[in-house]
Short mmCIF file of C-alpha atoms in Angstrom, two decimals:
data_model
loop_
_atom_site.label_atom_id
_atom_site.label_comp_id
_atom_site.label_asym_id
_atom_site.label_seq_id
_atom_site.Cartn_x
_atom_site.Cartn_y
_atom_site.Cartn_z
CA UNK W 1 145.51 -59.71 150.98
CA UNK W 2 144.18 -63.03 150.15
CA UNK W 3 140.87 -63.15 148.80
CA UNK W 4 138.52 -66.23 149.85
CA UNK W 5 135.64 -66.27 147.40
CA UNK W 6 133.67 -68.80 149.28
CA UNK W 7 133.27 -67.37 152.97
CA UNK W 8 130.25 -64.54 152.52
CA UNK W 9 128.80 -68.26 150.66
CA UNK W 10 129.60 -69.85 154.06
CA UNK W 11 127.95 -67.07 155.87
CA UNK W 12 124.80 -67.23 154.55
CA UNK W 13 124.59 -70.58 154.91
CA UNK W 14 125.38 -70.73 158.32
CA UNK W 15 123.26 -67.83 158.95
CA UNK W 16 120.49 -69.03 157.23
CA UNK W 17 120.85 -72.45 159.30
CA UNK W 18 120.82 -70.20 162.49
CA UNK W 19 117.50 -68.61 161.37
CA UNK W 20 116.08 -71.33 160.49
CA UNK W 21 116.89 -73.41 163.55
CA UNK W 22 115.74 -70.92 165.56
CA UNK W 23 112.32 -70.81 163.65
CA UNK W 24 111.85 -74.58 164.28
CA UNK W 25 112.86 -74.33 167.92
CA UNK W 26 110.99 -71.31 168.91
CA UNK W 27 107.74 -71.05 166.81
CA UNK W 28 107.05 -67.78 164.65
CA UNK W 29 109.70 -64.51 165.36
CA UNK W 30 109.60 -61.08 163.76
CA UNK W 31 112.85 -60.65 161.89
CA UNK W 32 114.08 -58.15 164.84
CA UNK W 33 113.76 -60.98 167.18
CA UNK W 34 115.47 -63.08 165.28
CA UNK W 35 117.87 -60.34 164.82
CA UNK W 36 118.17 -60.40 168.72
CA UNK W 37 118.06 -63.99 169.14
CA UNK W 38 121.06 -65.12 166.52
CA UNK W 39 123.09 -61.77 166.48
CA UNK W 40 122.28 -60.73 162.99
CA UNK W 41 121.70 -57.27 161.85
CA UNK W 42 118.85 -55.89 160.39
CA UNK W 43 119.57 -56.17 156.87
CA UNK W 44 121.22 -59.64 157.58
CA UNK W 45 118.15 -60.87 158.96
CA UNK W 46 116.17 -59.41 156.64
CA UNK W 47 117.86 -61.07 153.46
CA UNK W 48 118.48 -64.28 155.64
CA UNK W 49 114.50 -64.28 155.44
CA UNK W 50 114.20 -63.38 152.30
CA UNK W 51 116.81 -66.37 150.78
CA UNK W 52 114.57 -68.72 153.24
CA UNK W 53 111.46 -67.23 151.52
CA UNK W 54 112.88 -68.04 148.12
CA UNK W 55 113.37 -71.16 149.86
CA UNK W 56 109.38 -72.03 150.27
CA UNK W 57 110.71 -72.68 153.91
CA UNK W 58 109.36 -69.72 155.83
CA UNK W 59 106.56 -67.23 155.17
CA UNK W 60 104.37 -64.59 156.46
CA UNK W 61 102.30 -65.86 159.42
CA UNK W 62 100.77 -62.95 161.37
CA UNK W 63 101.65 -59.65 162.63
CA UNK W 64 102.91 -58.70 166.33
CA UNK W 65 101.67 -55.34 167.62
CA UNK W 66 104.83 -53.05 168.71
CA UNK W 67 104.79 -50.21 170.73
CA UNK W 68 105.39 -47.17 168.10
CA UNK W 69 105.24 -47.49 164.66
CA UNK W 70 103.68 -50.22 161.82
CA UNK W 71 103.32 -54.11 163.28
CA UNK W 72 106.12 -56.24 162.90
CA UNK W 73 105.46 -59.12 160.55
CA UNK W 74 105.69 -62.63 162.19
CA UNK W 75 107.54 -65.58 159.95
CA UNK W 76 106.98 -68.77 160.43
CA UNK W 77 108.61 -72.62 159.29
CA UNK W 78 106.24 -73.36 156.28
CA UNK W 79 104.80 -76.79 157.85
CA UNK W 80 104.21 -78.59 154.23
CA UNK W 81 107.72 -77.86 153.31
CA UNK W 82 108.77 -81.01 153.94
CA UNK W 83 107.27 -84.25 155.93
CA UNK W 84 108.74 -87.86 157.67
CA UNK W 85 107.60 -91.41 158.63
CA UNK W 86 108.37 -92.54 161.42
CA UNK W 87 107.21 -96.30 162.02
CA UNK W 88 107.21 -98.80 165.20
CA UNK W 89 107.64 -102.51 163.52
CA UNK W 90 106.37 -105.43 165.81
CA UNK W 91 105.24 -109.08 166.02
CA UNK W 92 101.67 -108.08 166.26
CA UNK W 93 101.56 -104.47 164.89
CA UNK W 94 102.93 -102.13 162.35
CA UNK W 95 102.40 -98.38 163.57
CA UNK W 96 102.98 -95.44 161.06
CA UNK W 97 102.58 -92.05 161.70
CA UNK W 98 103.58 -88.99 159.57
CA UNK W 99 104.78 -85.46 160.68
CA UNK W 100 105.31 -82.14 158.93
CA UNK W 101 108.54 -80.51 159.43
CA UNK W 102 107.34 -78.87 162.88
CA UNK W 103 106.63 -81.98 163.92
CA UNK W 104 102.98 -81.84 163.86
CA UNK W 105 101.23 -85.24 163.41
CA UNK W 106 99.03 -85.31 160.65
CA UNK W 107 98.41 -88.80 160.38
CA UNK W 108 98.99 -92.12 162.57
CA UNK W 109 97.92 -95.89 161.42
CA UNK W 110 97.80 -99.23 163.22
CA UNK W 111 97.56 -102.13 160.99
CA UNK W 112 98.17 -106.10 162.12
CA UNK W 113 100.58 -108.13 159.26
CA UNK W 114 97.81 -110.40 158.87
CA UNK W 115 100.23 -113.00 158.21
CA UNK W 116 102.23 -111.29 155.85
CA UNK W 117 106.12 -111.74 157.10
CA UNK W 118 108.36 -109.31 154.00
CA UNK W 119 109.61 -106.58 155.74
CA UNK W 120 109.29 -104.54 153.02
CA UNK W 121 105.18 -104.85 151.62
CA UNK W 122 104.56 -104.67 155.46
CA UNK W 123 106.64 -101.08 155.22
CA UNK W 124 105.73 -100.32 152.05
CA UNK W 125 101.59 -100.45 152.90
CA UNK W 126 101.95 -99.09 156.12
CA UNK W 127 103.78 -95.80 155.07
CA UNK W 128 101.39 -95.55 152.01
CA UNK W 129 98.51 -96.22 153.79
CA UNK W 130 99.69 -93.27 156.67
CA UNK W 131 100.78 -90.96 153.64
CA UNK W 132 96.97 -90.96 152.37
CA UNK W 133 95.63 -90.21 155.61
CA UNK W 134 97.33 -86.93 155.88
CA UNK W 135 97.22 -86.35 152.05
CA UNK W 136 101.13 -86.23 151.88
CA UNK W 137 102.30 -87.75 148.37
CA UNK W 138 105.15 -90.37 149.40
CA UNK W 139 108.13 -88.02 147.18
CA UNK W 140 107.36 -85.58 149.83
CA UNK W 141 109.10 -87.42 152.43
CA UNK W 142 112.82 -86.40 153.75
CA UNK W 143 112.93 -89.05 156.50
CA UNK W 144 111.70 -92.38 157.39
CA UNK W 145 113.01 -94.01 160.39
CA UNK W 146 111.67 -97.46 161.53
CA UNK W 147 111.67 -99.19 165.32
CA UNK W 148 112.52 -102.92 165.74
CA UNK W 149 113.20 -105.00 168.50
CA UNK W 150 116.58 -106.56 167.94
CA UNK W 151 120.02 -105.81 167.28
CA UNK W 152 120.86 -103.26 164.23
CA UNK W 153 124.49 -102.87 163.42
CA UNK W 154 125.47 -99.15 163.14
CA UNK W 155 127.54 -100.09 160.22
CA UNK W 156 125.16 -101.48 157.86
CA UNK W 157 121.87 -100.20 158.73
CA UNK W 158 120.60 -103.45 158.91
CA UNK W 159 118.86 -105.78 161.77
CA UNK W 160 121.73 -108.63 162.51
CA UNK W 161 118.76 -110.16 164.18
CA UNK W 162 115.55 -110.14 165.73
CA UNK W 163 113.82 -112.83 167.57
CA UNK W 164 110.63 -111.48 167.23
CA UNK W 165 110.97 -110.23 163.78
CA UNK W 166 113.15 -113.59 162.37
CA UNK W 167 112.77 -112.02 158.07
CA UNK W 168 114.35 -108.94 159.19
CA UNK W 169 118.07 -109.71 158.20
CA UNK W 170 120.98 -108.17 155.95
CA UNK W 171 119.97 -106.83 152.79
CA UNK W 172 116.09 -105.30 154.08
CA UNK W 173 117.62 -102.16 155.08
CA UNK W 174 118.91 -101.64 151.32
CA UNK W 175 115.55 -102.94 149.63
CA UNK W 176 113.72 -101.02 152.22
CA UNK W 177 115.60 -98.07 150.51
CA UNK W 178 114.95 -99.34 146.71
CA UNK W 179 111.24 -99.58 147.00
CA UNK W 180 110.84 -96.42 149.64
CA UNK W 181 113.53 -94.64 147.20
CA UNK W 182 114.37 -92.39 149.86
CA UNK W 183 117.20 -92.86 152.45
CA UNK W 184 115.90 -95.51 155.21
CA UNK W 185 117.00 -95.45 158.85
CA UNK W 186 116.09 -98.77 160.64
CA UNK W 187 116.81 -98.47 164.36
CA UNK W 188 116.96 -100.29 167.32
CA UNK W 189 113.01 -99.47 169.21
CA UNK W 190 114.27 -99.07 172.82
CA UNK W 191 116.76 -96.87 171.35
CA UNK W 192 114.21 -94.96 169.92
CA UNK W 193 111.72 -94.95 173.00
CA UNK W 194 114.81 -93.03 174.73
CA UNK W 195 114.93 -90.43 171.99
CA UNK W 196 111.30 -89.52 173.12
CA UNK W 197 112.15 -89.55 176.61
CA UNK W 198 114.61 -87.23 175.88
CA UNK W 199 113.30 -84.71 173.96
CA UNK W 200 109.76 -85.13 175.44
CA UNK W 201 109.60 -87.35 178.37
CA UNK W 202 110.95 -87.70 181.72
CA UNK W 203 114.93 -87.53 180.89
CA UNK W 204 114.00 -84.32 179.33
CA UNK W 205 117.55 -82.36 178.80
CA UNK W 206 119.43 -85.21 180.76
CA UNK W 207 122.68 -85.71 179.19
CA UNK W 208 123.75 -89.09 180.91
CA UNK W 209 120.50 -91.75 181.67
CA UNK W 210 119.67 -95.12 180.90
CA UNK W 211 115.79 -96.48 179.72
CA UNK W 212 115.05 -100.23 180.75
CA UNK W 213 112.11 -101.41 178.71
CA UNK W 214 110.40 -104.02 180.22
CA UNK W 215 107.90 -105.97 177.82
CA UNK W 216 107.78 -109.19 176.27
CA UNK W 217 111.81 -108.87 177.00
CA UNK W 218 113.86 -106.80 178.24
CA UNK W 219 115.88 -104.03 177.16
CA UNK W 220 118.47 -101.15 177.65
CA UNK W 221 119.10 -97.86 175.79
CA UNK W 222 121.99 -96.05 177.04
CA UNK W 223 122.80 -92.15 176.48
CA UNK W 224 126.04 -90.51 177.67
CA UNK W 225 126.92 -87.19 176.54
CA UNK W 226 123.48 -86.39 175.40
CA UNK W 227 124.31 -88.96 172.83
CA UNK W 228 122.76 -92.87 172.17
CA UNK W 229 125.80 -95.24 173.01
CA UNK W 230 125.08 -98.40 169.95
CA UNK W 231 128.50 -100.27 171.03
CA UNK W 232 130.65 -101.48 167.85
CA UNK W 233 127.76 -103.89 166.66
CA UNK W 234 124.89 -102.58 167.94
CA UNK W 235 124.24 -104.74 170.98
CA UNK W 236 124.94 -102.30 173.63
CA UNK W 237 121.81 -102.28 175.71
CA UNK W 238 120.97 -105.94 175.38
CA UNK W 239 120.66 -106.16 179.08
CA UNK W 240 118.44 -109.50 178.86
CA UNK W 241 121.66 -111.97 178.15
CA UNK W 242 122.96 -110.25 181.49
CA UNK W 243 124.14 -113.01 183.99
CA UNK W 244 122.74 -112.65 187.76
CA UNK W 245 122.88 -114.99 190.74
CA UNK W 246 120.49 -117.61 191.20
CA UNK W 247 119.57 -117.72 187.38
CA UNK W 248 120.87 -120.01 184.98
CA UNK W 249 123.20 -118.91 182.20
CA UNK W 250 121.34 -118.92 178.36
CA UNK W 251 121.80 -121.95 176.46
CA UNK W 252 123.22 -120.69 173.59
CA UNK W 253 122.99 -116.79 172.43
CA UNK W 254 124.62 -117.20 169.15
CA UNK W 255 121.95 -116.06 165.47
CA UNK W 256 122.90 -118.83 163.34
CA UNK W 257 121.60 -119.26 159.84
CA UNK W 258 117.93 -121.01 160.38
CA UNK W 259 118.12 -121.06 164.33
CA UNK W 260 117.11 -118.31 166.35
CA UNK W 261 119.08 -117.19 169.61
CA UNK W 262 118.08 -118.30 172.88
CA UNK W 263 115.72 -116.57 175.31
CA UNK W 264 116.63 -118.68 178.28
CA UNK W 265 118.83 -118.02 181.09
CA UNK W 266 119.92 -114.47 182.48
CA UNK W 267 117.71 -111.50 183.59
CA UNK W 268 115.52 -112.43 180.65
CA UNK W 269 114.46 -115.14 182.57
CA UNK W 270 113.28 -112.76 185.77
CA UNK W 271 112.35 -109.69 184.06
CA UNK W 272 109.61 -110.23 180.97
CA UNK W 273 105.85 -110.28 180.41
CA UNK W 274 105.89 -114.23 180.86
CA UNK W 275 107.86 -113.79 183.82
CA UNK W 276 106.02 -111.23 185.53
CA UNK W 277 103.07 -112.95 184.44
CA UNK W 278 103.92 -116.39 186.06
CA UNK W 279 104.92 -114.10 189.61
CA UNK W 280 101.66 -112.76 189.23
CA UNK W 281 99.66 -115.73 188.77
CA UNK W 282 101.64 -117.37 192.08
CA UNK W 283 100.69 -113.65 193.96
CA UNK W 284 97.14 -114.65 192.92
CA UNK W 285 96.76 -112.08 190.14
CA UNK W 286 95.71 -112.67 187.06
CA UNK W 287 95.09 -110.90 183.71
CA UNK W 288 95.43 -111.11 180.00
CA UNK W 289 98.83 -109.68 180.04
CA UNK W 290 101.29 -109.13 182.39
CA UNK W 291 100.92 -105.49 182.61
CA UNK W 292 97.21 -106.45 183.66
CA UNK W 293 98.60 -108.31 186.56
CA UNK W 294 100.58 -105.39 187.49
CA UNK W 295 98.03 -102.68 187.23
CA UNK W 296 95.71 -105.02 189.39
CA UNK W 297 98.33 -105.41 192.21
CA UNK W 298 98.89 -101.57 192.35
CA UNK W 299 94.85 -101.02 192.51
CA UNK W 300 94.74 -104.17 195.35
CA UNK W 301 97.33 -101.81 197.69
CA UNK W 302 98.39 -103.48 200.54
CA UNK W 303 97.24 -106.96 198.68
CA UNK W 304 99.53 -106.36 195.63
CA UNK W 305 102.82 -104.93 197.70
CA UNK W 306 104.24 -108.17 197.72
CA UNK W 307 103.99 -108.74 194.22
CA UNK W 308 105.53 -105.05 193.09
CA UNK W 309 108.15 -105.78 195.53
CA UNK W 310 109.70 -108.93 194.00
CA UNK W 311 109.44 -107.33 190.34
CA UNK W 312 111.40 -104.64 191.60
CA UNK W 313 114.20 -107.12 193.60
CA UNK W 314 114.32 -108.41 190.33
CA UNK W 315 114.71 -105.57 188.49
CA UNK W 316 117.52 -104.06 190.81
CA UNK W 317 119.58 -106.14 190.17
CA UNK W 318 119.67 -105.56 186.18
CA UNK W 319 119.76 -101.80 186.79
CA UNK W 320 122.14 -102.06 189.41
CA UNK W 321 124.70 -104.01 187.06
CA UNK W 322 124.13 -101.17 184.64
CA UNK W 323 124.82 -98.44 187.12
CA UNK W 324 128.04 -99.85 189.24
CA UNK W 325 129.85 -99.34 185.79
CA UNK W 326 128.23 -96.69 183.67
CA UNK W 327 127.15 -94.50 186.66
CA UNK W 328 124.11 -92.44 184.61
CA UNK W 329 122.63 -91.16 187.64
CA UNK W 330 119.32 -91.05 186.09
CA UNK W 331 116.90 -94.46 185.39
CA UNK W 332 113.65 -94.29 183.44
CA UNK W 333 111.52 -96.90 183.74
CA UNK W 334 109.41 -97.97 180.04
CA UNK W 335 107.66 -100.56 178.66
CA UNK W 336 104.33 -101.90 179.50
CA UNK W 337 105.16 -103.57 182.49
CA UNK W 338 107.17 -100.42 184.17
CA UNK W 339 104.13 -97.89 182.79
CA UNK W 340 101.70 -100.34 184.77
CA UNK W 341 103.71 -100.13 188.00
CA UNK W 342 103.97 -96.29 187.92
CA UNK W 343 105.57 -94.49 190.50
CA UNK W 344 105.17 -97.39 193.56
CA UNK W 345 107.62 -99.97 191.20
CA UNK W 346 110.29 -97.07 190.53
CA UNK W 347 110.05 -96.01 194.16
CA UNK W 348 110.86 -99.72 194.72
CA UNK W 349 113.53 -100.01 192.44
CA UNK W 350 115.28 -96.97 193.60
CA UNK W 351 115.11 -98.19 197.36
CA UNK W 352 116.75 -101.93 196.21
CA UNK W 353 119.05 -100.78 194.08
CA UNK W 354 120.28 -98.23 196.68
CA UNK W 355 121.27 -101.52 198.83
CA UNK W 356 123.42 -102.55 196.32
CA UNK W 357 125.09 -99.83 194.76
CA UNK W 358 127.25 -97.44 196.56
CA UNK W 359 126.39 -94.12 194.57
CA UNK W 360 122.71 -95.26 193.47
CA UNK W 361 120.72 -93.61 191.06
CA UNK W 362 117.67 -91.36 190.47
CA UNK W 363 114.86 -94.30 189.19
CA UNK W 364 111.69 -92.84 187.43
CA UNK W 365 108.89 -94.23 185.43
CA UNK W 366 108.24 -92.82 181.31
CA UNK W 367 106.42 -89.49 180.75
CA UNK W 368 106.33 -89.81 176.82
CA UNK W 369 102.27 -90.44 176.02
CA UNK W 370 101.36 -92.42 173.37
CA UNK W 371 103.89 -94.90 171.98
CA UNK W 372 107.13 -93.76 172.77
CA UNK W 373 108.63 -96.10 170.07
CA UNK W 374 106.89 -94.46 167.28
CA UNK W 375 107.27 -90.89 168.94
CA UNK W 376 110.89 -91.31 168.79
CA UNK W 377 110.93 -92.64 165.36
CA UNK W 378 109.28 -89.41 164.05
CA UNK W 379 111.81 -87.44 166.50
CA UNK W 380 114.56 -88.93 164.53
CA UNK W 381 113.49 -88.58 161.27
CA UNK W 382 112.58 -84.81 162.15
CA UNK W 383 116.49 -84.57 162.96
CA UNK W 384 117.68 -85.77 159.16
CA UNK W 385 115.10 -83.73 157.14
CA UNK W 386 115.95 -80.86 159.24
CA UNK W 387 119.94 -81.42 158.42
CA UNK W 388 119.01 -82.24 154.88
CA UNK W 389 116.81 -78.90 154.78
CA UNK W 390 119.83 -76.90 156.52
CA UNK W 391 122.77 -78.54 154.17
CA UNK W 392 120.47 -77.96 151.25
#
């Protein structure tokens, strides 16, 4: 018979992945649950624990009262075994929050660039800065995963451009890396926002959907299969160059060296905060920002209805390009403009896009709180320390 040295290796690891998984999805488990719950024997849970213990990944939290005999001792996913940063870079803000390996926020930070434009001191401070809040020394990271607006190409790691963030270009992603020295994940923020959704939000165990962020632009993240779809550059999603009737074409979309793309022509030029803000302004509402405008025409009722109808013609017909040829079924509606309309502007959508396409789609507005960039920055870092942890 041949002998295969390396399989009870392989066993323990996998079963020690399966505990541990199980640990992090489920909260604390007494090693018969876990038992139970993965399949394992007694004495294979118990030294899967024990290996886990030697670990410093899983301890002793409590005790759970059985029905005969001694309490069962509860274990538990040591939180401080390992922590991420997870960042949301913009124009106007750099917001940094750190997690511990449950996921637990310990610390968040908001900090304005001040005029500083080098992607990586504006990084650099803002991790730093988040790390001393929650007391978490900066080696103790196993993830950092940053949010920009822009295009990142899934080759490179690195932002082939950004019109709001014009220093982020080839070569940040690697000196990101050198000064963080940790791995760096730089990733496209709408992207990101439907990560959140996902896992927390409104497309909550949806395996096919598509987000459309509406802010100062306009966005797309698309996930089929339960998985994000990046296209071979990284532009899939980039939903404001799409071409619709009645709107002229963009000048010129090209990044060349020391020019910046355009932002004119296309759905871009319907569906944005200056956009929306100019409708509003001709609808007679008025506000610092266009999600202002929108929140006042919901709160005017019958006053603002005309208003929240046009941004939602408007909108149709973005999200009913998207759906005639990826058919997702599902539509969440994010950004600042779509969170201000709520539930009256998806209703909307849903009921013009139904005029147009022949199998139309469920249209909904976010449920993530907070910033759903940022959220699903931490949610993605939380994915690579947990594969470093189980590959360990």
């Amino acid at each position: 018979m041949e002998r295969r040295p390396g399989v009870p290796r392989l066993l323990r690891e996998i079963n020690d992945r399966a505990a541990l998984e199980l640990l992090l999805a489920s909260g604390p488990l007494t090693r018969g649950q876990i038992g139970q719950l993965t399949g394992l024997s007694k004495v294979t849970a118990s030294q899967t624990l024990a290996r886990l213990e030697e670990r410093g990944l899983v301890e002793v939290v409590g005790e759970q009262a059985g029905n005969r005999g001694p309490n069962a001792a509860l274990y538990g996913v040591i939180p401080s075994c390992a922590y991420v940063a997870g960042l949301d870079v913009g124009p106007d803000r750099v917001s940094a929050a750190i997690a511990d390996i449950n996921g637990h926020v310990v610390a968040e930070v908001t900090a304005s660039p001040d005029g500083a434009d080098d992607p990586v001191s504006l990084v650099h401070s803002a991790v730093v800065k988040a790390c001393r809040g929650g007391r978490v020394a900066l080696s103790r990271l196993r993830g950092v995963v940053i949010g920009t607006p822009g295009v990142v190409d899934p080759r490179t790691g690195d932002v082939r451009f950004s019109f709001d963030l014009p220093q982020w270009h080839e070569g940040i992603h690697e000196a990101l890396a050198r000064d963080l020295r940790r791995d760096v994940t730089i990733e496209n923020d709408v992207n990101l926002a439907a990560i959140a959704e996902r896992a927390r939000g409104a497309a909550r165990e949806a395996d096919d959907f598509v987000l459309v962020w509406v802010g100062r632009g306009i966005g797309l993240a698309v996930v089929l299969g339960g998985r994000l779809h990046r296209g071979r550059s990284g532009s899939a999603g980039e939903i404001g160059y799409l071409p619709v009737p009645g709107v002229p074409l963009a000048d010129d979309v090209r990044a060349i060296p020391g020019r910046l793309p355009s932002l004119r022509g296309g759905l871009q030029s319907l569906v944005s905060s200056e956009a929306v803000g100019e409708l509003a302004r001709e609808h007679g509402f008025d506000g610092a920002t266009a999600a202002d405008c929108v929140t006042a025409a919901v709160a005017a009722g019958a006053a603002g209805e005309p208003l929240l109808d046009e941004v939602a013609a408007r909108l149709a017909l973005g999200v009913a390009s998207v759906c005639v040829v990826l058919d997702p079924g599902l539509v969440v509606l994010a950004g600042e403009v779509c969170r201000a309309g709520g539930e009256g502007l998806a209703g909307r959508v849903e009921e013009a896009v139904a005029r147009i396409c022949p199998i139309p789609p469920q249209v909904i507005t976010s449920q993530v709180d907070g910033n759903p960039v940022l959220r699903g920055a931490v949610l993605a870092a939380l994915d690579q320390a947990r594969e470093e942890i189980f590959t360990a």
